[in-house]
Amino acid sequence: MALKVLSALDAAKTQYYHFKAIIIAGMGLFTDSYDLFCIPPIMHMIGRIYYPKFDRHAEDKKRFEVPIDVASTMIAVALMGTVIGQLIFGPLGDRVGRRRVYGVSLVLMVVGSVGCGFSLSTLTSMVFVSLGFFRFLLGMGIGGDYPLSATIMSEFANKRTRGAFIAGVFSMQGFGILFSSLVTMIVCYVFRAWGGNLTTPSELLQSENTAPVPPESDLAWRIILMIGAIPASMTYYWRMKMPETARFTALVEKNTLQAAQDMERVMNVSLSQIREDIETINTPNTRAAFSNTYPLFSQEFFRRHGRDLIAASVNWFLVDIVFYSLNLFQYHAFKRHMTPKSHMNIYDDALQVAKFQAIVAACATIPGYFVAVYMIDYVGRVKIQATGFFFMAVSLFTIAKVNTGNWGSDPSIGFMILYGLAFFFSNFGPNTTTFIVPAELFPARFRATCHGISGAVGKVGAIIGSVGFLWVSREPPHGIGMSHTLMAMGGVCILGFLVTYFFTRETMGRSLEENENVDELTGVCFVRFWPNKLWVNRT
């Protein structure tokens, strides 16, 4: 017999507070994607401001380019901060409570976003040192938000629609990407209107090799970064007003009365219905749940949950390698429709990048999230994740086959459609499910920690994917070229399909406590379908 308060949570009808929790928890993911995806157009602006030398003989893509070591460092420091934030805030959420730590991660995100707009001087080196420091701080806040948002939403949701609610939180990333593009375009439009006649590099005399930019453009990219603090700060009050989740209070703090009182505050249920009596608590099952105190990373933990933790971490690692590489591939996908840099001023250059980023978000990223939200509790996590990995691989292999040229080749319309499909199936697939599954598999006292570990391993994959892509995708002899890079990314997706099919456990339709209490065979055997077959044969 389950605790009344937990049974009431699992059976609760969808109500206003569920949607409110999606917005409150999702705003952290919204800010996360805003801050990570506003960087591509900003790097174009920074390249013009701090690397203004115009080489007429260089390839258009390489004009005003931030050096690859600087660009890769700017990407890596934010992701490394995310890794550390997940490893710190996940365990803190399990020790002192989800709500208490939730506000701290949000404050870090706000401080990091605002700090990114400031630098100690206008010297190029100092600007990048300051930007790198605050992006690391921002990454820590983002990293803390991942396990806490997923855990809070999973513990508030009912078991019928839990997947859709967690996917709804994660889908706020898509709107954050779109919002970052819109903000970038608006800021650039405003500064361009105030800037008067702006010189393009093509208008320079043959004797000139430095493309001038208006001095106020150094303020434009800072404003874009600082605006990312607004949505996060708007939800701080509501995060602090949220009660602790009933599952943490009842199962970790073992205070069932407080859990019932907290639930009564936000759910449409009376205290008399969910308050535990002595007879209910004093059942063998409940006593066993309270006395089940094996420590994290103990032999018993790995026997019960080792496979799930490894599978969740590996899947997240693999999808982030591909997902973050795809974002850096955007320039080549839309190259046919892009104006050369020499025919644009600084604002038009950033506008162009933001425009195509918004197109991908509106046509592929957000629809993928919507389909995932709608289908996740009908089809199941494993099938969606495996299908997503498979079709991502098909898209990437086809792109590599259709366009076998180098970075100088001209992509076709079909190429762009395939690129959009890869994004669609990543979001209607492993990019969403890898966020959901770790929040459903583990005991309440380990839930945020294990989600943080899975996410941290995933962000290591993001570092490998984004930084590695910048170096590996270069033409030989400096790299392996575009086509081979795409083939390698497709191979990573095939590996993700296999790990999902053989090792990932379905969590749909069961309570969190049922997911945690797997049978003995599932805990001992490693491959997902073997234990089920053995159990059927024995019975």
XYZ file of C-alpha atoms in Angstrom:
539
model
C 0.000 0.000 0.000
C 1.448 3.374 -1.052
C 1.316 6.490 1.067
C -1.948 8.342 0.561
C -0.254 11.582 -0.439
C 1.764 9.834 -3.149
C -1.232 7.899 -4.417
C -3.148 11.168 -4.603
C -0.329 12.744 -6.621
C -0.282 9.835 -9.072
C -4.052 9.951 -9.531
C -4.517 13.750 -9.480
C -6.373 15.334 -12.367
C -4.498 17.805 -14.510
C -5.097 21.227 -13.001
C -3.921 24.828 -12.975
C -0.904 24.230 -10.749
C 0.573 21.690 -13.147
C 0.692 24.298 -15.923
C 2.005 26.908 -13.505
C 4.793 24.523 -12.490
C 5.664 23.946 -16.163
C 6.149 27.697 -16.672
C 8.093 28.191 -13.427
C 10.366 25.205 -13.982
C 10.585 25.734 -17.735
C 11.785 29.321 -17.485
C 15.200 28.064 -16.401
C 15.424 25.942 -19.565
C 14.152 28.954 -21.533
C 17.010 31.063 -20.164
C 19.454 28.218 -20.751
C 18.687 28.014 -24.468
C 18.522 31.801 -24.819
C 22.030 32.240 -23.424
C 23.558 29.321 -25.309
C 21.972 30.052 -28.697
C 22.407 33.817 -28.787
C 26.155 33.204 -28.996
C 26.397 32.385 -32.766
C 25.224 35.840 -33.975
C 27.113 37.518 -31.137
C 30.343 35.816 -32.187
C 29.818 37.286 -35.654
C 29.526 40.754 -34.094
C 32.542 40.227 -31.842
C 34.537 39.027 -34.840
C 33.856 42.296 -36.641
C 34.612 44.452 -33.591
C 37.766 42.782 -32.276
C 39.123 41.179 -35.462
C 38.374 43.856 -38.093
C 41.159 42.994 -40.551
C 39.634 42.365 -43.986
C 41.427 39.750 -46.058
C 40.126 39.983 -49.629
C 41.632 36.615 -50.543
C 40.122 34.661 -47.638
C 37.000 32.501 -47.943
C 33.873 34.451 -46.979
C 33.194 32.265 -43.933
C 36.669 32.987 -42.546
C 36.462 36.786 -42.760
C 36.260 38.549 -39.382
C 36.378 35.119 -37.777
C 37.170 34.810 -34.088
C 40.212 32.497 -33.856
C 39.164 28.893 -33.485
C 40.931 28.472 -30.147
C 39.113 31.519 -28.708
C 35.727 30.490 -30.151
C 36.040 26.918 -28.875
C 37.075 28.191 -25.440
C 34.002 30.450 -25.228
C 31.776 27.480 -26.047
C 33.597 25.078 -23.729
C 33.651 27.266 -20.601
C 29.866 27.625 -20.516
C 29.386 23.892 -21.030
C 32.035 23.062 -18.426
C 30.216 25.320 -15.978
C 27.056 23.352 -16.781
C 28.819 20.075 -15.997
C 30.011 21.370 -12.620
C 26.616 22.902 -11.820
C 24.847 19.603 -12.433
C 27.290 17.693 -10.251
C 26.962 20.230 -7.419
C 23.282 21.192 -7.429
C 21.925 17.693 -8.103
C 23.291 16.242 -4.833
C 22.377 19.457 -2.982
C 18.791 19.073 -4.173
C 18.702 15.584 -2.675
C 20.279 16.658 0.601
C 18.664 19.962 1.528
C 15.600 19.977 -0.704
C 14.693 20.865 -4.271
C 13.091 24.242 -3.523
C 15.884 25.576 -1.313
C 18.540 25.032 -3.978
C 16.277 26.055 -6.860
C 16.569 29.763 -6.129
C 20.369 29.653 -5.865
C 20.769 28.240 -9.371
C 18.440 30.925 -10.718
C 20.453 33.691 -9.031
C 23.622 32.329 -10.653
C 21.905 32.436 -14.034
C 20.827 36.059 -13.551
C 24.266 37.179 -12.307
C 25.982 35.309 -15.127
C 23.713 36.797 -17.809
C 24.181 40.356 -16.549
C 27.914 39.845 -16.021
C 28.381 38.659 -19.614
C 27.502 42.177 -20.724
C 30.383 43.716 -18.774
C 34.125 43.527 -19.244
C 37.041 44.981 -17.337
C 38.301 46.972 -20.345
C 38.001 47.218 -24.116
C 41.202 45.228 -24.648
C 40.422 42.124 -26.682
C 42.073 39.725 -24.242
C 40.318 41.198 -21.209
C 36.938 41.169 -22.932
C 37.234 37.450 -23.620
C 38.559 36.665 -20.131
C 35.628 38.518 -18.548
C 33.114 36.968 -20.947
C 34.543 33.510 -20.289
C 34.336 33.927 -16.501
C 30.704 35.036 -16.477
C 29.684 32.412 -19.040
C 31.214 29.801 -16.741
C 29.127 31.216 -13.873
C 26.071 31.234 -16.103
C 26.762 27.631 -17.053
C 26.846 26.600 -13.393
C 23.393 28.103 -12.863
C 22.078 26.402 -15.986
C 23.601 23.113 -14.872
C 21.897 23.375 -11.498
C 18.580 24.080 -13.144
C 18.550 20.865 -15.212
C 18.228 18.224 -12.456
C 16.085 20.420 -10.212
C 13.544 21.348 -12.891
C 13.177 17.767 -14.099
C 12.936 16.351 -10.572
C 10.414 18.917 -9.338
C 8.160 18.426 -12.336
C 8.330 14.626 -12.145
C 7.455 14.678 -8.433
C 4.493 17.031 -8.875
C 3.006 15.286 -11.921
C 0.535 12.413 -12.053
C 1.686 9.150 -13.596
C -0.627 9.349 -16.632
C 0.698 12.646 -17.996
C 4.059 12.896 -16.234
C 6.030 12.529 -19.460
C 4.093 15.317 -21.169
C 4.633 17.660 -18.207
C 8.400 17.067 -18.083
C 8.596 17.348 -21.870
C 6.631 20.601 -21.585
C 9.282 21.962 -19.229
C 12.041 20.956 -21.631
C 10.166 22.345 -24.649
C 10.708 25.826 -23.236
C 14.182 25.492 -24.735
C 12.687 25.838 -28.195
C 10.975 29.088 -27.263
C 14.212 30.316 -25.688
C 16.043 29.730 -28.989
C 13.334 31.583 -30.898
C 13.285 34.427 -28.371
C 17.070 34.841 -28.519
C 16.867 35.146 -32.300
C 14.041 37.689 -32.122
C 15.858 39.774 -29.490
C 19.029 39.730 -31.587
C 17.123 40.872 -34.662
C 15.304 43.649 -32.785
C 18.490 44.980 -31.170
C 20.308 44.908 -34.508
C 17.436 46.665 -36.286
C 17.400 49.410 -33.647
C 21.162 49.955 -33.690
C 21.248 49.868 -37.482
C 18.516 52.526 -37.648
C 20.465 54.750 -35.269
C 23.779 54.105 -36.991
C 22.998 55.993 -40.199
C 25.105 55.042 -43.224
C 27.155 51.977 -42.302
C 30.152 51.007 -44.397
C 30.357 47.487 -45.806
C 33.778 45.871 -46.464
C 33.080 45.795 -50.222
C 33.050 49.622 -50.186
C 36.606 49.838 -48.856
C 39.380 51.048 -51.109
C 41.909 48.490 -52.324
C 44.507 50.063 -50.046
C 42.327 49.611 -46.952
C 42.334 46.322 -45.053
C 40.437 47.243 -41.867
C 36.640 47.301 -41.911
C 35.337 50.027 -39.571
C 32.410 49.379 -37.230
C 30.377 51.961 -35.301
C 31.612 52.350 -31.704
C 28.130 51.722 -30.281
C 28.113 48.212 -31.791
C 30.228 47.088 -28.821
C 27.171 47.833 -26.695
C 24.707 45.921 -28.900
C 26.006 42.413 -28.220
C 26.231 43.152 -24.499
C 22.572 44.183 -24.387
C 21.556 40.974 -26.122
C 23.368 38.913 -23.495
C 22.015 40.880 -20.536
C 18.397 40.595 -21.708
C 18.733 36.876 -20.934
C 18.552 37.747 -17.235
C 15.004 39.129 -17.525
C 12.960 35.903 -17.949
C 14.952 34.162 -15.203
C 14.555 36.999 -12.708
C 10.813 37.200 -13.422
C 10.257 33.702 -12.032
C 12.448 34.008 -8.925
C 9.551 35.041 -6.670
C 7.357 32.142 -7.820
C 10.165 29.645 -7.334
C 10.606 30.788 -3.759
C 6.838 30.470 -3.167
C 6.720 26.882 -4.415
C 6.361 24.288 -1.646
C 8.811 21.436 -1.378
C 7.740 18.422 -3.399
C 5.605 15.953 -1.454
C 7.829 13.051 -2.441
C 10.949 14.668 -1.009
C 9.157 15.638 2.191
C 7.491 12.244 2.663
C 10.206 9.849 1.453
C 13.435 11.715 2.226
C 12.523 13.878 5.232
C 9.902 11.283 6.304
C 7.401 13.985 7.260
C 4.149 12.755 5.742
C 2.003 15.336 7.534
C 3.998 18.236 6.087
C 3.863 16.608 2.658
C 0.074 16.433 2.875
C -0.170 20.065 4.021
C 2.092 21.246 1.198
C 0.075 19.319 -1.352
C -3.191 20.765 -0.046
C -1.810 24.289 -0.657
C -1.323 23.789 -4.372
C -3.553 20.879 -5.431
C -7.333 20.600 -5.449
C -7.446 18.050 -2.642
C -8.424 18.228 1.025
C -6.067 17.383 3.869
C -8.485 14.793 5.264
C -8.158 12.759 2.062
C -4.383 12.532 2.068
C -3.405 12.717 5.735
C -1.851 9.440 6.819
C -3.129 7.488 9.784
C -0.980 5.239 11.926
C -2.408 2.073 10.382
C -1.583 3.229 6.859
C 2.007 4.104 7.701
C 2.579 0.946 9.739
C 2.276 -1.473 6.816
C 5.143 -3.810 5.801
C 5.565 -2.102 2.401
C 5.740 1.383 3.884
C 8.147 0.324 6.623
C 10.321 -1.317 3.963
C 10.330 1.873 1.880
C 11.385 3.965 4.867
C 14.060 1.484 5.971
C 15.544 1.109 2.465
C 18.650 3.181 3.107
C 21.410 1.747 0.923
C 23.859 4.578 0.092
C 24.604 6.117 -3.285
C 27.203 4.218 -5.337
C 27.029 1.233 -3.000
C 27.005 -2.305 -4.326
C 23.255 -2.453 -3.739
C 22.755 0.825 -5.636
C 24.631 -0.472 -8.677
C 22.791 -3.791 -8.522
C 19.453 -1.994 -8.607
C 20.199 1.128 -10.645
C 23.637 0.797 -12.240
C 22.362 -0.154 -15.673
C 19.780 2.648 -15.681
C 22.351 5.280 -14.694
C 24.863 4.119 -17.302
C 22.219 3.927 -20.052
C 20.787 7.379 -19.223
C 24.277 8.937 -19.137
C 25.497 7.303 -22.361
C 22.345 8.221 -24.287
C 22.589 11.854 -23.155
C 26.304 11.891 -24.013
C 25.666 10.605 -27.538
C 22.768 12.894 -28.421
C 24.587 16.007 -27.199
C 27.597 15.217 -29.388
C 25.323 15.403 -32.427
C 22.904 18.109 -31.277
C 25.554 20.711 -30.490
C 27.493 19.875 -33.654
C 24.341 20.443 -35.726
C 24.027 23.974 -34.365
C 27.524 24.840 -35.571
C 26.708 23.313 -38.972
C 23.948 25.868 -39.580
C 26.120 28.234 -41.639
C 26.763 25.618 -44.309
C 23.148 24.405 -44.386
C 21.844 27.863 -45.325
C 24.891 29.075 -47.227
C 23.031 29.285 -50.556
C 20.661 31.918 -49.146
C 23.257 33.919 -47.214
C 24.716 37.226 -48.338
C 28.553 37.333 -48.340
C 30.047 39.073 -45.333
C 31.840 41.589 -47.536
C 28.454 42.951 -48.676
C 27.024 43.404 -45.182
C 27.644 45.654 -42.211
C 28.005 44.309 -38.668
C 24.276 44.411 -37.871
C 23.162 42.746 -41.099
C 25.689 39.972 -40.497
C 24.255 39.177 -37.047
C 20.693 39.622 -38.349
C 21.276 37.025 -41.032
C 22.528 34.401 -38.582
C 19.675 35.111 -36.144
C 17.098 34.921 -38.942
C 18.090 31.442 -40.064
C 18.366 30.304 -36.449
C 14.768 31.475 -35.918
C 13.642 29.593 -39.046
C 15.129 26.339 -37.743
C 13.529 26.902 -34.325
C 10.079 27.661 -35.762
C 10.050 24.969 -38.466
C 11.921 22.082 -36.848
C 12.880 22.554 -33.188
C 9.572 23.709 -31.676
C 7.402 21.310 -33.766
C 9.636 18.457 -32.598
C 9.036 19.442 -28.973
C 5.282 19.723 -29.533
C 5.043 16.257 -31.063
C 7.116 14.856 -28.186
C 4.786 16.448 -25.611
C 1.740 15.002 -27.372
C 3.104 11.483 -28.024
C 5.348 10.773 -25.031
C 2.633 9.241 -22.831
C 1.076 7.273 -25.690
C 4.103 5.819 -27.471
C 6.582 5.639 -24.600
C 10.061 6.983 -23.914
C 12.089 4.088 -25.345
C 10.291 3.922 -28.702
C 10.475 7.698 -29.212
C 14.141 7.816 -28.252
C 15.104 4.900 -30.486
C 13.069 6.286 -33.400
C 14.635 9.717 -32.986
C 18.174 8.322 -32.995
C 17.392 6.206 -36.060
C 15.972 9.016 -38.198
C 18.703 11.414 -37.103
C 21.194 8.870 -38.436
C 19.260 8.506 -41.699
C 19.179 12.302 -42.149
C 22.891 12.721 -41.444
C 23.966 9.823 -43.663
C 21.805 11.193 -46.477
C 23.187 14.719 -46.071
C 26.727 13.332 -46.259
C 25.832 11.310 -49.363
C 23.942 14.090 -51.160
C 26.555 16.751 -50.491
C 29.988 15.208 -50.780
C 31.743 18.496 -51.425
C 33.772 20.528 -48.979
C 32.803 23.661 -47.076
C 32.946 25.597 -50.353
C 30.155 23.528 -51.963
C 26.673 24.935 -52.431
C 23.961 23.048 -50.474
C 20.631 22.333 -52.163
C 17.059 22.770 -50.904
C 16.911 19.053 -50.106
C 20.042 19.474 -48.037
C 18.327 22.138 -45.903
C 15.209 19.979 -45.472
C 17.316 17.061 -44.276
C 19.100 19.388 -41.877
C 15.717 20.477 -40.476
C 14.596 16.852 -40.146
C 17.702 16.034 -38.118
C 16.706 18.799 -35.685
C 13.060 17.689 -35.655
C 13.892 14.092 -34.770
C 16.435 15.123 -32.161
C 13.698 16.994 -30.284
C 10.982 14.460 -31.075
C 13.433 11.942 -29.786
C 16.540 11.692 -27.617
C 17.091 15.385 -26.910
C 13.779 15.384 -24.996
C 13.660 11.833 -23.646
C 17.170 11.948 -22.167
C 15.914 14.813 -19.994
C 12.803 12.858 -18.931
C 14.021 9.321 -18.203
C 16.587 10.093 -15.436
C 13.884 11.982 -13.527
C 11.694 8.857 -13.436
C 14.017 5.923 -12.764
C 15.733 6.566 -9.437
C 14.649 6.738 -5.762
C 13.626 10.117 -4.404
C 16.748 10.474 -2.258
C 18.997 9.956 -5.349
C 16.785 11.391 -8.097
C 18.340 14.841 -8.583
C 21.859 13.455 -8.095
C 21.447 10.778 -10.763
C 19.791 13.243 -13.133
C 22.700 15.628 -12.550
C 25.237 12.871 -13.270
C 23.441 11.906 -16.485
C 23.219 15.535 -17.573
C 26.869 16.196 -16.700
C 27.993 13.266 -18.846
C 25.732 14.628 -21.588
C 27.362 18.048 -21.438
C 30.776 16.421 -21.727
C 29.423 15.074 -24.993
C 28.311 18.607 -25.888
C 31.860 19.865 -25.329
C 33.261 17.081 -27.493
C 30.631 17.715 -30.165
C 30.867 21.494 -30.361
C 34.604 21.995 -29.827
C 35.512 18.857 -31.740
C 33.306 19.858 -34.665
C 35.129 23.191 -35.020
C 38.432 21.361 -35.386
C 37.545 18.070 -37.080
C 35.222 19.474 -39.761
C 37.985 21.600 -41.271
C 39.244 20.527 -44.661
C 42.266 18.180 -44.868
C 45.032 18.246 -43.792
C 43.735 20.207 -40.769
C 40.612 18.049 -40.344
C 38.620 15.228 -41.949
C 36.208 17.442 -43.878
C 32.475 18.031 -43.736
C 31.226 14.813 -45.323
C 33.252 12.493 -43.084
C 32.236 14.527 -40.026
C 28.562 14.049 -40.902
C 29.098 10.312 -41.380
C 30.732 10.130 -37.947
C 27.763 11.976 -36.413
C 25.407 9.483 -38.057
C 27.427 6.648 -36.566
C 27.034 8.216 -33.119
C 23.245 8.187 -33.645
C 23.309 4.489 -34.566
C 25.208 3.779 -31.364
C 22.537 5.755 -29.465
C 19.818 3.631 -31.094
C 21.518 0.435 -29.942
C 22.068 1.658 -26.373
C 18.433 2.766 -26.198
C 17.028 -0.496 -27.544
C 19.133 -2.867 -25.466
C 19.698 -1.013 -22.209
C 17.041 1.685 -21.610
C 14.018 0.822 -19.472
C 10.514 2.123 -20.193
C 8.973 4.319 -17.479
C 5.608 5.207 -19.007
C 2.397 4.723 -17.044
C 3.951 3.735 -13.713
C 4.448 5.695 -10.534
C 7.939 6.847 -9.634
C 8.011 4.324 -6.799
C 7.103 1.476 -9.171
C 9.893 2.511 -11.549
C 12.378 2.518 -8.692
C 11.402 -0.917 -7.343
C 12.438 -3.122 -10.251
C 12.431 -6.913 -9.924
C 15.536 -8.859 -9.002
C 16.298 -10.112 -12.522
C 16.186 -6.628 -14.003
C 18.633 -5.510 -11.340
C 21.067 -8.352 -12.033
C 20.963 -8.722 -15.804
C 22.236 -5.867 -17.915
C 20.506 -6.102 -21.289
C 16.951 -4.824 -21.180
C 14.977 -7.639 -22.822
C 16.829 -10.655 -21.394
C 15.381 -10.462 -17.862
C 11.822 -10.256 -19.180
C 12.257 -13.349 -21.335
C 13.866 -15.306 -18.495
C 11.087 -14.281 -16.126
C 8.396 -15.356 -18.591
C 10.085 -18.731 -19.098
C 10.242 -19.340 -15.347
C 6.586 -18.560 -14.848
